[in-house]
Short mmCIF file of C-alpha atoms and ligand atoms in Angstrom, two decimals:
data_model
loop_
_atom_site.label_atom_id
_atom_site.label_comp_id
_atom_site.label_asym_id
_atom_site.label_seq_id
_atom_site.Cartn_x
_atom_site.Cartn_y
_atom_site.Cartn_z
CA MET A 1 209.11 185.90 -76.94
CA ILE A 2 209.34 185.01 -73.20
CA THR A 3 206.42 187.37 -72.42
CA SER A 4 204.45 185.76 -75.18
CA TYR A 5 205.03 182.29 -73.94
CA ILE A 6 204.13 183.16 -70.38
CA ALA A 7 200.96 184.89 -71.49
CA LYS A 8 199.91 181.94 -73.45
CA GLU A 9 200.55 179.61 -70.63
CA TYR A 10 198.49 181.74 -68.36
CA LEU A 11 195.70 181.82 -70.79
CA GLN A 12 195.72 177.97 -70.89
CA GLU A 13 195.71 177.73 -67.15
CA THR A 14 192.71 180.08 -66.96
CA ASN A 15 190.94 178.05 -69.62
CA GLN A 16 191.43 174.86 -67.68
CA GLY A 17 190.28 176.59 -64.40
CA LEU A 18 187.10 177.75 -66.10
CA TYR A 19 186.27 174.79 -68.19
CA GLY A 20 187.94 171.90 -66.26
CA ASN A 21 184.55 170.42 -64.99
CA ILE A 22 182.99 170.62 -68.52
CA ALA A 23 183.59 166.79 -69.10
CA GLU A 24 182.37 165.65 -65.71
CA ASN A 25 179.21 167.76 -66.09
CA THR A 26 178.58 166.53 -69.43
CA VAL A 27 179.01 162.80 -68.51
CA LYS A 28 176.46 163.29 -65.66
CA LEU A 29 173.90 164.41 -68.16
CA VAL A 30 174.30 161.87 -70.86
CA LYS A 31 175.45 158.23 -71.09
CA PRO A 32 177.43 157.67 -74.26
CA PHE A 33 177.63 153.86 -73.80
CA VAL A 34 174.67 151.50 -73.62
CA ASN A 35 175.75 147.97 -72.78
CA GLY A 36 179.16 148.53 -74.00
CA GLU A 37 178.02 149.93 -77.39
CA VAL A 38 178.42 153.57 -78.38
CA ASP A 39 175.13 155.46 -78.22
CA THR A 40 175.64 157.61 -81.37
CA LEU A 41 172.79 159.83 -80.77
CA ALA A 42 173.78 160.52 -77.16
CA VAL A 43 177.41 161.11 -78.31
CA LYS A 44 176.30 163.62 -80.98
CA ASP A 45 174.21 165.28 -78.48
CA ILE A 46 177.19 165.63 -76.09
CA MET A 47 179.34 166.93 -78.79
CA HIS A 48 176.88 169.39 -80.12
CA SER A 49 176.01 170.83 -76.72
CA THR A 50 179.59 171.07 -75.63
CA MET A 51 180.63 172.83 -78.81
CA VAL A 52 177.73 175.23 -78.49
CA MET A 53 178.80 175.99 -75.02
CA ASN A 54 182.40 176.44 -75.96
CA PRO A 55 183.27 176.36 -79.64
CA SER A 56 186.96 176.23 -79.00
CA VAL A 57 186.77 172.74 -77.72
CA GLU A 58 187.38 169.33 -79.24
CA VAL A 59 185.56 166.37 -77.83
CA TYR A 60 186.85 162.81 -77.88
CA LEU A 61 185.27 159.69 -76.63
CA LEU A 62 187.77 157.10 -75.40
CA ASP A 63 187.32 153.55 -74.41
CA SER A 64 188.80 152.12 -71.31
CA LYS A 65 192.28 151.75 -72.93
CA GLY A 66 192.46 155.21 -74.38
CA ASN A 67 191.56 154.36 -77.83
CA ILE A 68 189.53 156.99 -79.68
CA VAL A 69 186.06 155.74 -80.25
CA THR A 70 184.57 158.87 -81.84
CA TYR A 71 185.31 162.50 -81.78
CA SER A 72 184.02 165.88 -82.91
CA ALA A 73 186.55 167.91 -84.39
CA PRO A 74 186.49 169.97 -87.61
CA TYR A 75 188.22 168.59 -90.67
CA LYS A 76 188.79 165.26 -88.94
CA LYS A 77 192.47 165.64 -88.69
CA ILE A 78 193.55 163.29 -85.98
CA LYS A 79 196.81 161.70 -86.42
CA VAL A 80 196.69 159.05 -83.65
CA SER A 81 194.18 156.37 -82.77
CA SER A 82 194.72 156.48 -78.98
CA VAL A 83 195.88 159.00 -76.41
CA SER A 84 197.91 158.46 -73.24
CA LEU A 85 195.82 157.85 -70.19
CA ASP A 86 198.30 158.97 -67.53
CA PRO A 87 197.45 162.66 -67.63
CA ILE A 88 193.74 161.90 -67.68
CA HIS A 89 194.04 159.68 -64.58
CA THR A 90 195.97 162.37 -62.79
CA PHE A 91 193.37 164.86 -63.79
CA ILE A 92 190.39 162.75 -62.64
CA ASN A 93 192.12 161.75 -59.38
CA ALA A 94 193.19 165.27 -58.38
CA LYS A 95 190.85 166.95 -55.85
CA GLU A 96 191.77 170.41 -56.73
CA LYS A 97 191.86 170.61 -60.45
CA PRO A 98 195.49 171.14 -61.31
CA PHE A 99 196.98 172.73 -64.35
CA ILE A 100 197.80 169.73 -66.42
CA LYS A 101 198.28 169.05 -70.05
CA GLY A 102 197.57 166.00 -72.09
CA GLN A 103 198.00 164.68 -75.52
CA ASP A 104 196.33 166.42 -78.46
CA PRO A 105 195.27 163.66 -81.01
CA ARG A 106 195.50 166.14 -83.74
CA HIS A 107 198.96 167.22 -82.79
CA PRO A 108 200.46 164.23 -80.93
CA ASP A 109 203.73 166.18 -80.22
CA GLU A 110 201.88 169.05 -78.50
CA GLN A 111 200.41 169.14 -75.02
CA LYS A 112 197.14 170.88 -74.49
CA VAL A 113 194.88 171.66 -71.44
CA PHE A 114 191.92 169.39 -71.26
CA SER A 115 188.97 168.28 -69.24
CA ALA A 116 188.27 164.64 -68.76
CA ALA A 117 185.73 162.42 -66.92
CA PRO A 118 185.32 158.71 -66.58
CA ILE A 119 182.27 157.15 -68.09
CA LEU A 120 180.97 154.48 -65.63
CA GLU A 121 178.58 151.60 -66.05
CA GLY A 122 177.87 150.47 -62.58
CA ASP A 123 181.40 150.46 -60.90
CA GLU A 124 183.30 149.72 -64.09
CA THR A 125 184.94 152.42 -66.14
CA THR A 126 183.96 151.76 -69.68
CA GLY A 127 185.62 154.86 -71.22
CA TYR A 128 186.41 158.59 -70.83
CA LEU A 129 185.14 161.75 -72.19
CA TYR A 130 188.17 163.66 -73.15
CA ILE A 131 187.85 167.44 -74.10
CA ILE A 132 190.80 169.48 -75.43
CA LEU A 133 190.02 172.89 -74.23
CA ALA A 134 192.03 175.00 -76.57
CA SER A 135 191.33 173.91 -80.04
CA GLU A 136 193.72 174.31 -82.77
CA GLU A 137 191.94 177.42 -84.15
CA GLN A 138 191.89 179.05 -80.88
CA ALA A 139 195.60 178.23 -80.36
CA ALA A 140 196.27 179.73 -83.75
CA VAL A 141 194.25 182.79 -83.06
CA THR A 142 195.52 183.44 -79.49
CA SER A 143 199.14 182.75 -80.57
CA SER A 144 198.95 185.08 -83.49
CA LEU A 145 197.01 187.63 -81.44
CA PHE A 146 199.41 187.34 -78.55
CA GLY A 147 202.24 187.24 -81.07
CA SER A 148 201.20 190.48 -82.75
CA TYR A 149 200.30 192.02 -79.33
CA ILE A 150 203.66 191.11 -77.85
CA LEU A 151 205.32 192.15 -81.00
CA LYS A 152 203.60 195.60 -80.96
CA LEU A 153 204.20 195.92 -77.36
CA GLY A 154 207.78 194.75 -77.86
CA SER A 155 208.43 197.04 -80.74
CA ARG A 156 206.87 199.96 -78.91
CA MET A 157 208.92 199.30 -75.93
CA PHE A 158 212.03 198.77 -78.08
CA PHE A 159 211.48 202.23 -79.81
CA ILE A 160 210.83 203.95 -76.40
CA THR A 161 213.92 202.41 -74.89
CA LEU A 162 215.95 203.30 -77.95
CA PHE A 163 214.57 206.88 -77.83
CA GLY A 164 215.37 207.12 -74.06
CA ALA A 165 218.83 205.76 -74.61
CA MET A 166 219.41 208.12 -77.32
CA ILE A 167 218.27 211.20 -75.26
CA ILE A 168 220.42 209.93 -72.27
CA GLY A 169 223.43 209.34 -74.68
CA LEU A 170 222.90 212.76 -76.23
CA LEU A 171 222.71 214.41 -72.81
CA ALA A 172 225.83 212.61 -71.66
CA ILE A 173 227.59 213.52 -74.83
CA TRP A 174 226.46 217.18 -74.44
CA PHE A 175 227.60 217.31 -70.78
CA LEU A 176 230.92 215.77 -71.60
CA THR A 177 231.64 217.97 -74.59
CA LYS A 178 230.31 220.99 -72.67
CA ASN A 179 233.66 221.06 -70.74
CA LEU A 180 235.53 220.00 -73.82
CA ARG A 181 234.09 222.81 -75.72
CA LYS A 182 235.00 225.29 -73.02
CA ILE A 183 238.57 224.03 -73.22
CA ILE A 184 238.56 224.13 -77.08
CA GLU A 185 237.32 227.71 -76.87
CA THR A 186 240.12 228.61 -74.46
CA VAL A 187 242.82 226.93 -76.49
CA ARG A 188 241.52 228.65 -79.58
CA SER A 189 241.45 232.11 -78.00
CA PHE A 190 245.03 231.28 -76.72
CA LYS A 191 246.09 230.28 -80.17
CA GLU A 192 244.74 233.60 -81.57
CA GLY A 193 247.06 235.42 -79.23
CA ASN A 194 245.05 235.89 -76.01
CA LEU A 195 247.88 234.81 -73.79
CA GLU A 196 245.70 235.40 -70.72
CA ALA A 197 243.13 232.70 -71.73
CA ARG A 198 242.87 230.00 -69.11
CA VAL A 199 240.33 227.31 -68.60
CA PRO A 200 238.19 228.35 -65.61
CA ASP A 201 238.70 226.58 -62.36
CA SER A 202 235.30 225.10 -62.16
CA GLN A 203 236.09 222.11 -64.39
CA LYS A 204 235.44 218.82 -62.71
CA GLY A 205 236.08 215.20 -63.54
CA GLU A 206 238.32 213.78 -66.35
CA MET A 207 238.33 217.12 -68.14
CA HIS A 208 239.74 218.69 -65.00
CA LEU A 209 243.06 217.06 -65.71
CA LEU A 210 243.09 218.27 -69.28
CA ALA A 211 242.16 221.80 -68.22
CA ASP A 212 244.92 221.80 -65.68
CA THR A 213 247.47 220.50 -68.07
CA PHE A 214 246.44 223.22 -70.56
CA ASN A 215 246.69 225.90 -67.98
CA ASP A 216 250.08 224.75 -66.87
CA MET A 217 251.27 224.60 -70.49
CA ALA A 218 249.90 228.06 -71.13
CA ASP A 219 251.70 229.44 -67.96
CA THR A 220 254.96 227.82 -69.25
CA ILE A 221 254.61 229.24 -72.59
CA VAL A 222 253.79 232.71 -71.20
CA ALA A 223 256.88 232.52 -68.92
CA ASN A 224 259.01 231.45 -71.75
CA ILE A 225 257.73 234.29 -73.96
CA GLU A 226 258.33 236.76 -71.08
CA GLU A 227 261.96 235.54 -70.66
CA LEU A 228 262.57 235.62 -74.41
CA LYS A 229 261.12 239.05 -74.51
CA SER A 230 263.45 240.24 -71.64
CA VAL A 231 266.51 238.51 -73.16
CA GLU A 232 265.53 240.12 -76.42
CA ASN A 233 265.21 243.56 -74.82
CA LEU A 234 268.52 242.92 -73.06
CA ARG A 235 270.10 242.11 -76.34
CA ARG A 236 268.86 245.25 -77.94
CA GLU A 237 269.96 247.38 -74.91
CA LEU A 238 273.34 245.60 -75.00
CA ILE A 239 273.90 246.27 -78.70
CA ALA A 240 272.98 249.91 -78.32
CA ASN A 241 275.25 250.33 -75.18
CA VAL A 242 278.06 248.32 -76.70
CA SER A 243 278.07 250.19 -79.85
CA HIS A 244 278.03 253.47 -77.92
CA ASP A 245 280.64 252.28 -75.37
CA LEU A 246 282.97 250.99 -77.91
CA ARG A 247 282.60 253.84 -80.38
CA THR A 248 283.77 256.43 -77.88
CA PRO A 249 287.27 254.89 -77.11
CA LEU A 250 287.54 253.93 -80.80
CA ALA A 251 286.80 257.51 -81.89
CA ILE A 252 289.50 258.73 -79.53
CA MET A 253 291.92 256.22 -80.95
CA GLN A 254 291.06 257.10 -84.48
CA GLY A 255 291.59 260.75 -83.71
CA TYR A 256 295.14 260.16 -82.34
CA VAL A 257 296.11 257.85 -85.15
CA GLU A 258 295.03 260.45 -87.75
CA THR A 259 296.98 263.12 -85.96
CA LEU A 260 300.02 260.98 -85.86
CA LEU A 261 299.82 260.25 -89.53
CA MET A 262 299.14 263.78 -90.62
CA LYS A 263 301.82 265.46 -88.48
CA ASP A 264 304.30 262.60 -88.76
CA GLU A 265 307.12 264.88 -89.73
CA THR A 266 306.39 267.85 -87.55
CA LEU A 267 305.48 266.08 -84.34
CA ALA A 268 307.91 266.29 -81.45
CA SER A 269 308.97 262.93 -80.21
CA GLU A 270 307.65 263.62 -76.80
CA ASP A 271 304.17 264.33 -78.08
CA ARG A 272 304.34 261.28 -80.30
CA LYS A 273 305.15 259.20 -77.22
CA GLN A 274 302.18 260.81 -75.32
CA TYR A 275 299.73 260.03 -78.16
CA LEU A 276 300.93 256.56 -78.41
CA SER A 277 300.61 255.95 -74.71
CA ILE A 278 297.01 257.37 -74.90
CA LEU A 279 296.30 254.87 -77.72
CA LEU A 280 297.67 252.04 -75.67
CA LYS A 281 295.46 253.03 -72.73
CA SER A 282 292.33 253.41 -74.93
CA SER A 283 292.93 249.96 -76.50
CA GLU A 284 293.42 248.44 -73.02
CA LYS A 285 290.18 249.99 -71.86
CA LEU A 286 288.41 248.75 -75.01
CA SER A 287 289.55 245.34 -74.46
CA GLY A 288 288.51 245.52 -70.76
CA LEU A 289 285.12 246.79 -71.82
CA ILE A 290 284.55 244.02 -74.30
CA THR A 291 285.58 241.42 -71.69
CA GLN A 292 283.05 242.99 -69.29
CA LEU A 293 280.24 243.17 -71.71
CA PHE A 294 280.85 239.56 -72.74
CA GLU A 295 280.87 238.36 -69.18
CA TYR A 296 277.84 240.37 -68.23
CA SER A 297 275.84 239.11 -71.21
CA LYS A 298 276.79 235.48 -70.56
CA LEU A 299 275.81 235.88 -66.89
CA GLU A 300 272.45 237.38 -67.88
CA ALA A 301 271.83 234.68 -70.40
CA LYS A 302 272.50 232.23 -67.53
CA GLN A 303 275.31 230.73 -69.67
CA ILE A 304 277.64 230.67 -66.73
CA GLN A 305 276.95 228.09 -64.11
CA PRO A 306 279.23 228.32 -60.91
CA LYS A 307 281.58 225.44 -60.39
CA LYS A 308 281.64 225.38 -56.61
CA GLU A 309 284.41 223.87 -54.50
CA PRO A 310 285.89 224.40 -51.22
CA PHE A 311 288.82 226.86 -51.08
CA PHE A 312 290.55 229.17 -48.58
CA ILE A 313 289.17 232.61 -49.04
CA THR A 314 292.21 234.01 -47.10
CA GLU A 315 294.52 232.76 -49.83
CA LEU A 316 292.47 234.32 -52.53
CA ALA A 317 292.33 237.66 -50.60
CA GLN A 318 296.10 237.68 -50.27
CA ASP A 319 296.46 237.06 -54.04
CA VAL A 320 294.21 239.99 -55.08
CA PHE A 321 295.91 242.13 -52.34
CA GLN A 322 299.16 241.39 -53.93
CA LYS A 323 298.09 242.20 -57.37
CA TYR A 324 296.66 245.59 -56.49
CA GLN A 325 299.72 246.65 -54.63
CA ILE A 326 301.43 248.21 -57.67
CA LEU A 327 298.29 250.20 -58.66
CA ALA A 328 297.88 251.34 -55.13
CA LYS A 329 301.48 252.60 -55.01
CA GLU A 330 301.06 254.47 -58.12
CA LYS A 331 298.16 256.36 -56.56
CA ASN A 332 299.84 256.48 -53.17
CA ILE A 333 297.03 254.60 -51.59
CA ASN A 334 297.52 252.75 -48.44
CA MET A 335 296.18 249.14 -48.69
CA LYS A 336 295.41 246.97 -45.67
CA LEU A 337 294.42 243.35 -45.35
CA ASP A 338 292.56 242.57 -42.18
CA MET A 339 291.68 238.89 -41.46
CA SER A 340 291.92 236.23 -38.76
CA PRO A 341 294.15 233.37 -39.87
CA LYS A 342 291.75 230.67 -38.73
CA LEU A 343 288.96 231.29 -41.08
CA PRO A 344 287.00 228.31 -42.38
CA MET A 345 287.11 227.24 -46.13
CA VAL A 346 284.27 228.75 -48.21
CA PHE A 347 282.28 226.66 -50.76
CA ALA A 348 281.88 228.76 -54.11
CA ASP A 349 283.30 229.25 -57.58
CA LEU A 350 286.85 230.53 -57.07
CA GLY A 351 287.14 232.31 -60.40
CA LEU A 352 283.87 234.04 -59.94
CA VAL A 353 284.42 235.16 -56.46
CA GLU A 354 287.87 236.51 -57.55
CA ARG A 355 286.00 238.57 -60.18
CA VAL A 356 283.67 240.01 -57.52
CA ILE A 357 286.63 241.09 -55.30
CA GLN A 358 288.50 242.51 -58.36
CA ASN A 359 285.52 244.62 -59.45
CA LEU A 360 285.14 246.04 -56.01
CA MET A 361 288.89 246.72 -55.76
CA ASP A 362 288.86 248.39 -59.18
CA ASN A 363 286.22 250.76 -57.97
CA ALA A 364 287.75 251.42 -54.57
CA LEU A 365 291.12 252.32 -56.23
CA LYS A 366 289.54 254.18 -59.06
CA PHE A 367 287.32 256.50 -56.89
CA THR A 368 289.60 256.92 -53.83
CA PRO A 369 291.75 259.97 -54.22
CA GLU A 370 295.63 259.91 -53.58
CA ASN A 371 296.68 259.30 -50.06
CA GLY A 372 293.46 257.45 -49.37
CA GLU A 373 293.09 254.02 -47.85
CA VAL A 374 291.55 250.71 -49.06
CA THR A 375 290.92 247.84 -46.73
CA ILE A 376 289.99 244.22 -47.40
CA SER A 377 288.71 242.43 -44.36
CA LEU A 378 287.50 238.91 -43.88
CA GLN A 379 285.38 237.83 -40.92
CA GLU A 380 283.42 234.76 -39.75
CA ALA A 381 279.74 235.41 -39.69
CA GLY A 382 277.73 232.30 -38.46
CA GLN A 383 277.89 229.65 -41.09
CA SER A 384 279.48 232.16 -43.59
CA VAL A 385 282.49 234.31 -44.14
CA GLU A 386 282.01 238.05 -44.75
CA VAL A 387 284.20 239.79 -47.23
CA LYS A 388 284.33 243.68 -46.83
CA ILE A 389 286.07 246.09 -49.20
CA ALA A 390 286.21 249.60 -47.72
CA ASP A 391 287.62 252.92 -48.83
CA ASN A 392 287.75 256.29 -47.53
CA GLY A 393 286.78 257.93 -50.96
CA PRO A 394 284.15 260.40 -51.99
CA GLY A 395 281.13 258.04 -51.04
CA ILE A 396 277.97 257.57 -52.91
CA PRO A 397 274.81 259.72 -52.31
CA GLU A 398 272.14 257.70 -50.54
CA ALA A 399 269.64 258.25 -53.41
CA GLU A 400 271.94 256.48 -55.85
CA GLN A 401 273.00 253.65 -53.62
CA SER A 402 270.10 251.53 -54.63
CA TYR A 403 270.78 251.52 -58.35
CA ILE A 404 274.52 251.47 -58.78
CA PHE A 405 274.12 247.62 -59.05
CA GLU A 406 272.06 247.88 -62.12
CA ARG A 407 273.88 247.71 -65.44
CA TYR A 408 275.13 250.85 -66.98
CA ARG A 409 274.26 252.84 -63.84
CA GLN A 410 276.94 255.13 -62.59
CA SER A 411 276.71 257.65 -59.97
CA LYS A 412 276.03 261.12 -61.14
CA PHE A 413 278.19 262.38 -58.44
CA ALA A 414 281.22 260.49 -59.56
CA ASP A 415 283.96 262.25 -61.51
CA LYS A 416 283.13 261.50 -65.10
CA GLU A 417 286.83 261.39 -65.97
CA LYS A 418 287.25 258.69 -63.30
CA ALA A 419 284.12 256.78 -63.99
CA HIS A 420 285.53 255.64 -67.32
CA GLY A 421 284.04 252.10 -67.08
CA ALA A 422 280.77 250.89 -68.57
CA GLY A 423 278.88 250.75 -65.27
CA LEU A 424 278.96 246.86 -65.38
CA GLY A 425 281.42 246.06 -62.55
CA LEU A 426 278.79 246.13 -59.81
CA ALA A 427 276.11 244.49 -61.90
CA ILE A 428 278.41 241.67 -62.64
CA ALA A 429 279.33 241.35 -58.85
CA LYS A 430 275.59 241.14 -58.12
CA LYS A 431 274.87 238.45 -60.59
CA ILE A 432 277.71 236.30 -59.51
CA LEU A 433 276.60 236.49 -55.85
CA GLU A 434 273.06 235.64 -56.93
CA LEU A 435 274.49 232.44 -58.43
CA HIS A 436 275.90 231.71 -55.02
CA GLU A 437 272.42 232.35 -53.32
CA SER A 438 274.23 235.44 -51.86
CA SER A 439 273.84 239.18 -52.27
CA ILE A 440 275.91 242.34 -52.05
CA ARG A 441 275.31 245.35 -49.76
CA VAL A 442 276.73 248.79 -49.68
CA GLN A 443 277.29 251.29 -46.92
CA SER A 444 278.45 254.71 -47.92
CA LYS A 445 278.61 258.30 -46.69
CA LEU A 446 279.40 261.23 -48.80
CA ASN A 447 282.95 262.51 -48.24
CA GLU A 448 283.61 259.71 -45.71
CA GLY A 449 283.98 256.49 -47.80
CA THR A 450 282.26 253.46 -49.09
CA SER A 451 282.11 249.87 -47.96
CA PHE A 452 280.91 246.91 -49.90
CA PHE A 453 279.88 243.63 -48.13
CA PHE A 454 279.13 240.04 -49.28
CA GLN A 455 279.04 236.61 -47.55
CA LEU A 456 280.05 233.24 -48.83
CA PRO A 457 278.92 229.97 -47.19
CA ALA A 458 281.47 228.17 -45.01
CA TYR A 459 282.49 224.81 -46.22
CA SER A 460 281.34 222.25 -43.65
CA VAL A 461 282.60 218.70 -44.10
N1 ADP B 1 284.08 252.58 -54.04
C1 ADP B 1 283.24 253.53 -54.62
N2 ADP B 1 283.20 254.88 -54.27
C2 ADP B 1 282.38 255.78 -54.87
N3 ADP B 1 281.54 255.34 -55.86
C3 ADP B 1 281.43 254.10 -56.24
C4 ADP B 1 282.38 253.11 -55.69
N4 ADP B 1 282.10 251.93 -56.24
C5 ADP B 1 281.07 252.17 -57.14
N5 ADP B 1 280.72 253.51 -57.11
C6 ADP B 1 279.67 254.07 -57.95
O1 ADP B 1 278.91 253.12 -58.48
C7 ADP B 1 278.93 253.08 -59.97
C8 ADP B 1 278.94 251.78 -60.63
O2 ADP B 1 279.99 251.11 -60.55
P1 ADP B 1 280.43 250.00 -61.43
O3 ADP B 1 279.17 249.12 -61.64
O4 ADP B 1 281.63 249.39 -61.04
O5 ADP B 1 280.65 250.71 -62.82
P2 ADP B 1 281.96 251.58 -63.29
O6 ADP B 1 283.06 251.19 -62.39
O7 ADP B 1 282.18 251.07 -64.65
O8 ADP B 1 281.47 252.97 -63.25
C9 ADP B 1 280.18 253.85 -60.34
O9 ADP B 1 280.20 254.46 -61.47
C10 ADP B 1 280.26 254.90 -59.14
O10 ADP B 1 279.39 255.89 -59.42
MG1 MG B 2 283.71 249.40 -61.73
#
């Protein structure tokens, strides 16, 4: 619409530029008034020749006050009897013909471009020749022409723009969804069981975050699956081992109970006593085994969290030392406790650390032959206290030292009779120390003895 309006204005200006002198030139040729009276013939002539020159014009003859004396216009549709003289004066007085609009007698509300010239008799202005340059017809034609042209141009532009916008939009969507499609593909592949599917690193922009989040999530899921798998494997292994470990002492017990029942009458009281004491030992061992298995599986499943507190490791060592005295005496083993009295407190779980020392003492007393020696020593080591449990027993072959800490692993070298246990003692000790961010070491030489070491952090206030 704006374009249409501007184009129309431009056309009118051009019209005035081209035909602005038409009135002046015409007046020079003919005199429409003779002694104040209208020279009808002359006027007809003016009108005729002007209209021939430019059929789009409408010619008016005005008197000196602006009243319309006569006019040439088709259909005689004028609606006012006079026109305003102001624009006419402005037009006549201007040196450079300006773009100026005056009243159109046929459409008093509208302003049209025109040409005008004064009609002089002597020095007196007796009237004006007033020529509207763009007649109604032309206005109608140009406006409809322009209208349709602009409309066509406009609609063409509209469709071109729409099409362009559509293409740009589609391209944008395609680019945006390209990354999204990649992500969806990956998610689908992951869903279908390809746990290694990850969105490639090249993703940029807002999709980058989504891709990263998915990748992280996938990693977490895979890690969880792995953990579940390992827990599941452990559970299976545990069940298999437990049933085996428990069945053996149970079978022995069952055998003795059966014998006792069958030979009840014939059995000597001494034998009976022996059988019963074997039964007692077996049941003790069974309960110890169950305790160990339970403890180990809880540690493995991370169900035990250390409750750390500061305590005197020297006191704990003394307690344990005391408890093992009786057992050591039975085997005629010499026990020694070696520690400086001014050791710092340690920061650890008392119960769990006691379990570690017990497991190591169990082994030391179990494997060390009679008349042997077992030593507990405590020693400050930087910000830690080192605990060492040493014996002069059979030792562990170097090849086996690395795996005795794994569950169910027992040295092939060790006396099967003595081994007895489930092979869990060292595995439990290792797990407990891991919970304390510490570790366990072994030093051993065949036929010379074995030492186990571990450190606990000193408590600093
Ligand atoms: N002080 C030691 N002297 C010799 N061998 C040892 C000693 N401590 C542990 N071992 C070896 O390490 C193995 C694993 O020990 P452990 O985990 O306590 O299981 P278990 O005592 O039930 O056999 C033992 O079977 C034994 O072969
Ligand atoms: Mg043991």
